[in-house]
Amino acid sequence: MSELKHTPLHDLHVELGAKLVPFAGYEMPVQYPLGVKKEHEHTRTACGLFDVSHMGQLLLRGPAPAEALETLVPGDIVGLPEGMQRYTMFTSEDGGILDDLMVVNAGNHLYLVVNAACKAQDIAHLRRGLPDGHELEELDRGLIAIQGPRTAEVLKRLCPEVSELVFMQHGHFEIDGIPVWISRSGYTGEDGFEISVPADQTDTLTRRLLAEPEVEAIGLGARDSLRLEAGLCLYGHDIDTTTTPVEAGLIWAISKPRRRDGERHGGFPGADLILHQVAEKDHRRKRVGLLGEGRAPVREGAPLLDADGNEIGRVTSGGFGPSVGKPVALGYVTLANTEVGTTVYAEVRGKHLPMTVSKTPFVTPGYHRGS
């Protein structure tokens, strides 16, 4: 087994008393002394700080970086305004999802953030697939996410102009003399910001943020329960190479200009299958939200059954939702069982626990979209 990598905040995690676990090749904090439930609740009511420096940060340069990236993703990158960010996916030739990522139009280049576990394969995929003349740079930077309803007021004290950003907008700023790139987005369903910072200044900035009374350090455990309540996919669990964007309920991420009748239709791996599924609704299963009863969580891998005991799918993520007060899950079921309000049954240790197909997100999003 190869030695685990450390983020620029590793020493701070140890100092704060974090429980560290292996994650995507890194030693990462799963929780702090506050505990997962209280960390979750603090993020929903105040401001949580997450170390996400294990994720891949890349710059794509060249004569036409947006057009180049569109050969690998189904998103509208050419039409992305400067200073804005978009969610998209790398797709495979058979329509599966290789990874999901964020893309920022940074003017004469693109800034990409990819998942930690897929970082090496994404870089190889880009270098293989990009047209000649385009250059990919892997950055050595820290990445901090701060999330929660009081986050904007915290940042406004340190950098007033950041509060002018709206959801999915990106800009370059300074906090206490430290140059930072900030996007107003995140993975919890709350208003929040992701801050890219030079690696050697990540610890200094993080300590400055943690000095604010509303801010607590939050680990991977609460990050997972928060994103699950927000109905957001986790790569390798809710989406992977065996799921298409349409099955995953991510049709909204297949931009209209890239669809069959769009001005730049297709042109990405797996386009024929994916765009057929978009237009014809010709797929056998779909990702749905599931709400349980009582307090017993339903975990990943649990079979999902219909009223007659026939297996109709599986849970891909699940746990207890502290803000919802019920078990929450994401999973795939056959199309006949996707209607909101349908009762399905999760098989857990021989018991059949009822779950209701529900809309996601399970909590009301707090994203700041402007006036």
XYZ file of C-alpha atoms in Angstrom:
371
model
C 0.000 0.000 0.000
C 1.404 3.403 -0.980
C 1.911 6.032 1.707
C -1.034 8.374 2.215
C -0.610 11.945 1.016
C -1.222 14.974 3.210
C -2.964 18.241 2.373
C -1.417 21.572 3.450
C -3.752 21.478 6.478
C -2.665 18.095 7.874
C -0.823 19.527 10.894
C -3.811 21.741 11.700
C -6.171 18.735 11.605
C -3.934 16.930 14.102
C -3.780 20.055 16.309
C -7.593 20.326 16.256
C -7.981 16.708 17.404
C -9.418 15.326 14.168
C -9.978 11.616 13.636
C -7.997 10.948 10.455
C -8.870 8.235 7.922
C -7.627 7.194 4.460
C -9.655 8.847 1.686
C -8.793 8.976 -2.032
C -5.115 8.394 -1.275
C -4.967 11.099 1.408
C -5.130 11.100 5.201
C -8.230 13.216 5.815
C -10.335 14.297 8.832
C -13.582 12.346 9.091
C -14.645 14.264 12.210
C -13.427 16.575 14.948
C -14.183 16.435 18.711
C -17.506 18.217 18.058
C -18.794 15.025 16.371
C -20.478 14.382 13.030
C -24.051 15.270 14.060
C -23.106 18.586 15.680
C -20.768 19.425 12.786
C -23.676 18.816 10.400
C -26.050 20.985 12.446
C -23.464 23.758 12.813
C -23.045 23.955 9.034
C -26.825 24.174 8.553
C -27.154 27.009 11.103
C -23.844 28.922 11.003
C -20.640 28.253 9.012
C -18.596 25.098 8.497
C -15.071 24.949 7.085
C -13.971 21.921 5.058
C -10.514 20.976 3.792
C -11.001 19.870 0.172
C -7.376 20.355 -0.868
C -7.208 16.709 -1.964
C -9.275 17.580 -5.035
C -7.545 18.230 -8.339
C -7.139 21.823 -9.516
C -6.145 22.255 -13.163
C -5.647 25.034 -15.699
C -6.443 24.409 -19.363
C -4.807 26.789 -21.851
C -4.609 26.890 -25.616
C -6.002 28.524 -28.738
C -9.586 27.420 -28.009
C -9.816 25.820 -24.541
C -13.631 25.876 -24.326
C -14.065 24.201 -27.730
C -11.360 21.704 -26.792
C -13.039 20.734 -23.518
C -16.406 20.321 -25.262
C -14.947 17.322 -27.131
C -14.875 15.526 -23.756
C -17.948 16.834 -21.861
C -21.677 17.406 -22.652
C -21.787 20.848 -21.032
C -21.936 24.231 -22.746
C -18.412 25.510 -22.115
C -18.222 27.790 -25.173
C -21.268 29.716 -23.924
C -20.063 29.956 -20.322
C -19.639 33.666 -19.482
C -16.284 34.836 -18.153
C -16.188 34.640 -14.367
C -18.846 31.932 -14.170
C -18.624 28.255 -13.204
C -20.483 25.237 -14.599
C -20.978 21.637 -13.469
C -20.310 18.988 -16.111
C -19.057 15.411 -16.601
C -16.436 13.440 -18.466
C -18.330 10.742 -20.380
C -17.121 7.452 -21.856
C -17.741 6.102 -25.350
C -20.507 3.846 -23.982
C -22.267 6.728 -22.209
C -21.001 6.160 -18.680
C -19.715 8.890 -16.359
C -15.927 8.902 -15.865
C -16.058 11.764 -13.352
C -17.950 14.965 -12.620
C -16.190 18.315 -12.384
C -16.515 22.078 -12.123
C -15.317 24.367 -14.929
C -14.644 28.108 -14.597
C -14.241 30.471 -17.541
C -11.214 32.418 -16.284
C -10.851 34.575 -19.401
C -8.105 33.253 -21.642
C -8.074 29.851 -19.933
C -10.298 27.420 -18.013
C -9.947 26.470 -14.352
C -11.102 22.919 -13.569
C -11.757 21.189 -10.238
C -11.966 17.386 -10.380
C -12.560 14.674 -7.788
C -9.587 13.469 -5.759
C -10.085 9.754 -6.439
C -10.254 10.392 -10.208
C -7.556 13.061 -10.417
C -4.825 10.976 -12.089
C -7.169 9.323 -14.583
C -8.838 12.661 -15.410
C -5.486 14.274 -16.168
C -4.525 11.326 -18.391
C -7.942 11.457 -20.095
C -7.569 15.185 -20.799
C -4.022 14.897 -22.118
C -5.059 12.027 -24.382
C -8.209 13.672 -25.672
C -7.450 17.367 -26.006
C -6.610 18.714 -29.468
C -2.968 19.597 -30.215
C -1.786 22.964 -28.961
C -3.621 22.789 -25.625
C -1.730 22.645 -22.341
C -2.933 21.227 -19.018
C -1.316 22.361 -15.765
C -1.840 20.607 -12.431
C -1.801 23.206 -9.667
C -0.217 22.963 -6.218
C -2.867 24.886 -4.281
C -4.984 24.394 -1.225
C -8.781 24.370 -1.477
C -11.096 25.306 1.387
C -14.895 25.164 1.337
C -16.839 27.314 3.794
C -20.563 26.635 3.873
C -23.641 27.713 5.779
C -26.145 30.564 6.158
C -23.700 32.829 8.035
C -20.783 32.309 5.652
C -21.394 35.455 3.599
C -21.308 37.706 6.666
C -18.071 36.049 7.831
C -16.367 36.611 4.485
C -17.752 40.136 4.170
C -15.725 41.123 7.237
C -12.520 39.859 5.652
C -13.151 40.707 1.994
C -16.291 42.845 1.452
C -16.353 42.527 -2.348
C -16.793 38.735 -2.143
C -20.382 39.258 -0.972
C -21.214 40.607 -4.438
C -20.712 37.165 -6.003
C -23.824 35.146 -6.852
C -24.231 31.380 -7.031
C -21.724 29.806 -9.461
C -19.805 33.054 -9.946
C -16.011 33.125 -9.575
C -13.447 35.869 -8.960
C -9.934 36.721 -7.779
C -9.580 38.521 -4.432
C -7.241 39.093 -1.488
C -7.844 38.163 2.153
C -5.291 39.615 4.590
C -2.895 40.055 1.692
C -3.266 36.445 0.517
C -4.304 36.099 -3.157
C -7.314 33.777 -3.482
C -9.683 32.488 -6.157
C -13.237 32.229 -4.832
C -16.354 30.561 -6.281
C -19.767 30.978 -4.650
C -20.762 27.328 -4.632
C -20.392 24.171 -2.593
C -21.534 20.676 -1.791
C -23.928 21.079 1.153
C -27.012 22.792 -0.291
C -26.173 25.900 1.743
C -24.880 29.245 0.576
C -21.114 29.046 0.598
C -17.793 29.596 -1.078
C -14.864 27.506 -2.279
C -11.503 29.235 -1.814
C -8.413 28.230 -3.792
C -5.249 29.461 -2.102
C -1.489 29.012 -2.653
C -0.435 25.831 -0.841
C 2.072 27.585 1.440
C -0.568 30.076 2.623
C -3.456 27.638 3.129
C -2.742 27.083 6.836
C -2.528 30.822 7.544
C -5.816 31.587 5.793
C -7.622 28.646 7.400
C -6.577 29.701 10.900
C -7.778 33.228 10.100
C -11.184 31.896 9.056
C -11.452 29.587 12.078
C -10.799 32.601 14.334
C -14.235 33.955 13.363
C -16.811 32.949 16.018
C -19.297 31.405 13.548
C -16.765 29.072 11.918
C -16.095 25.442 12.933
C -13.909 22.829 11.244
C -16.034 20.093 9.660
C -14.956 16.597 8.586
C -15.842 14.184 5.807
C -18.590 12.520 7.864
C -20.761 15.633 8.040
C -19.783 16.594 4.491
C -21.380 13.347 3.350
C -24.610 13.729 5.359
C -24.940 17.359 4.230
C -24.529 16.554 0.517
C -26.908 13.600 0.855
C -29.650 15.831 2.292
C -28.938 18.230 -0.588
C -29.533 15.357 -3.050
C -26.056 15.730 -4.578
C -24.245 12.808 -6.195
C -20.993 11.323 -4.895
C -18.802 9.953 -7.676
C -18.082 6.238 -7.331
C -21.342 5.728 -5.460
C -24.339 7.496 -7.061
C -22.651 7.950 -10.435
C -19.933 5.935 -12.133
C -18.955 4.355 -15.439
C -22.072 2.121 -15.368
C -24.531 5.034 -15.124
C -25.421 7.488 -17.871
C -26.173 11.160 -17.093
C -29.823 10.546 -17.997
C -30.193 7.575 -15.629
C -28.479 9.671 -12.944
C -31.087 12.439 -13.254
C -28.462 14.853 -14.565
C -30.206 15.798 -17.829
C -30.044 19.444 -16.661
C -26.230 19.228 -16.998
C -26.494 18.289 -20.689
C -26.694 21.820 -22.040
C -29.268 22.626 -24.737
C -26.639 23.688 -27.326
C -25.153 20.177 -27.031
C -28.428 18.267 -27.498
C -29.837 16.917 -30.763
C -31.325 20.219 -31.940
C -28.575 22.417 -30.501
C -26.084 24.434 -32.505
C -23.146 22.297 -31.217
C -24.977 19.013 -30.774
C -23.030 15.919 -29.792
C -19.304 15.764 -30.318
C -18.542 14.290 -26.879
C -17.898 10.614 -25.996
C -21.094 8.539 -25.790
C -23.180 11.336 -27.358
C -25.278 9.055 -29.569
C -26.521 6.942 -26.647
C -26.859 9.816 -24.172
C -28.735 12.119 -26.553
C -30.991 9.226 -27.604
C -31.878 8.715 -23.932
C -32.533 12.450 -23.505
C -34.827 12.658 -26.536
C -36.613 9.305 -26.322
C -36.580 8.673 -22.545
C -35.329 5.227 -23.543
C -33.606 3.998 -20.383
C -34.530 1.322 -17.873
C -33.754 2.923 -14.503
C -33.338 6.283 -12.816
C -31.807 7.750 -9.678
C -34.386 8.821 -7.086
C -34.505 10.258 -3.587
C -35.801 8.004 -0.823
C -37.200 8.961 2.598
C -37.388 6.317 5.304
C -39.412 5.912 8.457
C -38.225 5.702 12.055
C -34.517 6.228 12.685
C -32.781 3.174 11.221
C -30.562 4.350 8.334
C -30.493 2.438 5.053
C -26.943 2.153 3.738
C -25.332 1.884 0.327
C -25.848 -1.491 -1.338
C -29.212 -2.312 0.226
C -31.525 -3.974 -2.345
C -34.755 -2.124 -3.149
C -37.926 -4.211 -3.586
C -41.470 -3.581 -4.767
C -44.562 -4.579 -2.786
C -44.360 -8.114 -4.220
C -40.765 -8.586 -3.110
C -39.235 -8.217 -6.587
C -35.850 -6.501 -6.670
C -36.199 -3.207 -8.545
C -32.946 -1.455 -7.706
C -30.329 -0.587 -5.090
C -29.418 2.160 -2.659
C -26.248 4.000 -3.703
C -25.940 6.406 -0.732
C -27.816 6.416 2.532
C -27.786 7.513 6.143
C -29.766 9.408 8.753
C -30.474 13.040 7.814
C -30.018 15.129 10.982
C -31.764 18.160 9.434
C -34.572 16.068 7.931
C -35.052 13.956 11.058
C -35.448 10.785 8.985
C -33.366 8.262 7.067
C -32.505 9.631 3.621
C -31.033 7.829 0.631
C -30.326 7.993 -3.075
C -30.726 4.941 -5.258
C -31.674 3.570 -8.652
C -35.048 1.978 -9.395
C -36.829 0.810 -12.523
C -38.768 3.524 -14.366
C -42.098 2.055 -13.242
C -41.165 2.930 -9.639
C -39.868 6.490 -10.027
C -43.064 8.445 -9.377
C -42.880 10.632 -6.268
C -44.930 9.029 -3.482
C -44.256 5.436 -4.567
C -43.478 3.104 -1.660
C -40.515 0.768 -2.098
C -38.818 -1.472 0.451
C -35.155 -1.571 1.431
C -33.908 -4.981 2.505
C -31.804 -4.530 5.655
C -30.704 -7.583 7.661
C -33.699 -9.583 6.486
C -36.234 -6.833 7.190
C -38.113 -4.900 4.510
C -38.071 -1.234 5.543
C -40.558 1.044 3.708
C -39.142 4.065 1.901
C -40.993 6.702 -0.106
C -39.719 7.943 -3.452
C -39.242 11.661 -2.856
C -38.120 14.823 -4.581
C -34.594 16.003 -3.967
C -33.112 17.991 -2.387
C -34.515 16.841 0.949
C -33.748 20.300 2.428
C -34.484 23.748 0.999
C -31.320 25.026 -0.742
C -29.788 28.261 0.537
C -27.924 29.215 -2.636
C -27.540 32.968 -3.218
C -28.759 33.609 -6.755
C -28.979 37.400 -6.423
C -31.984 39.691 -6.225
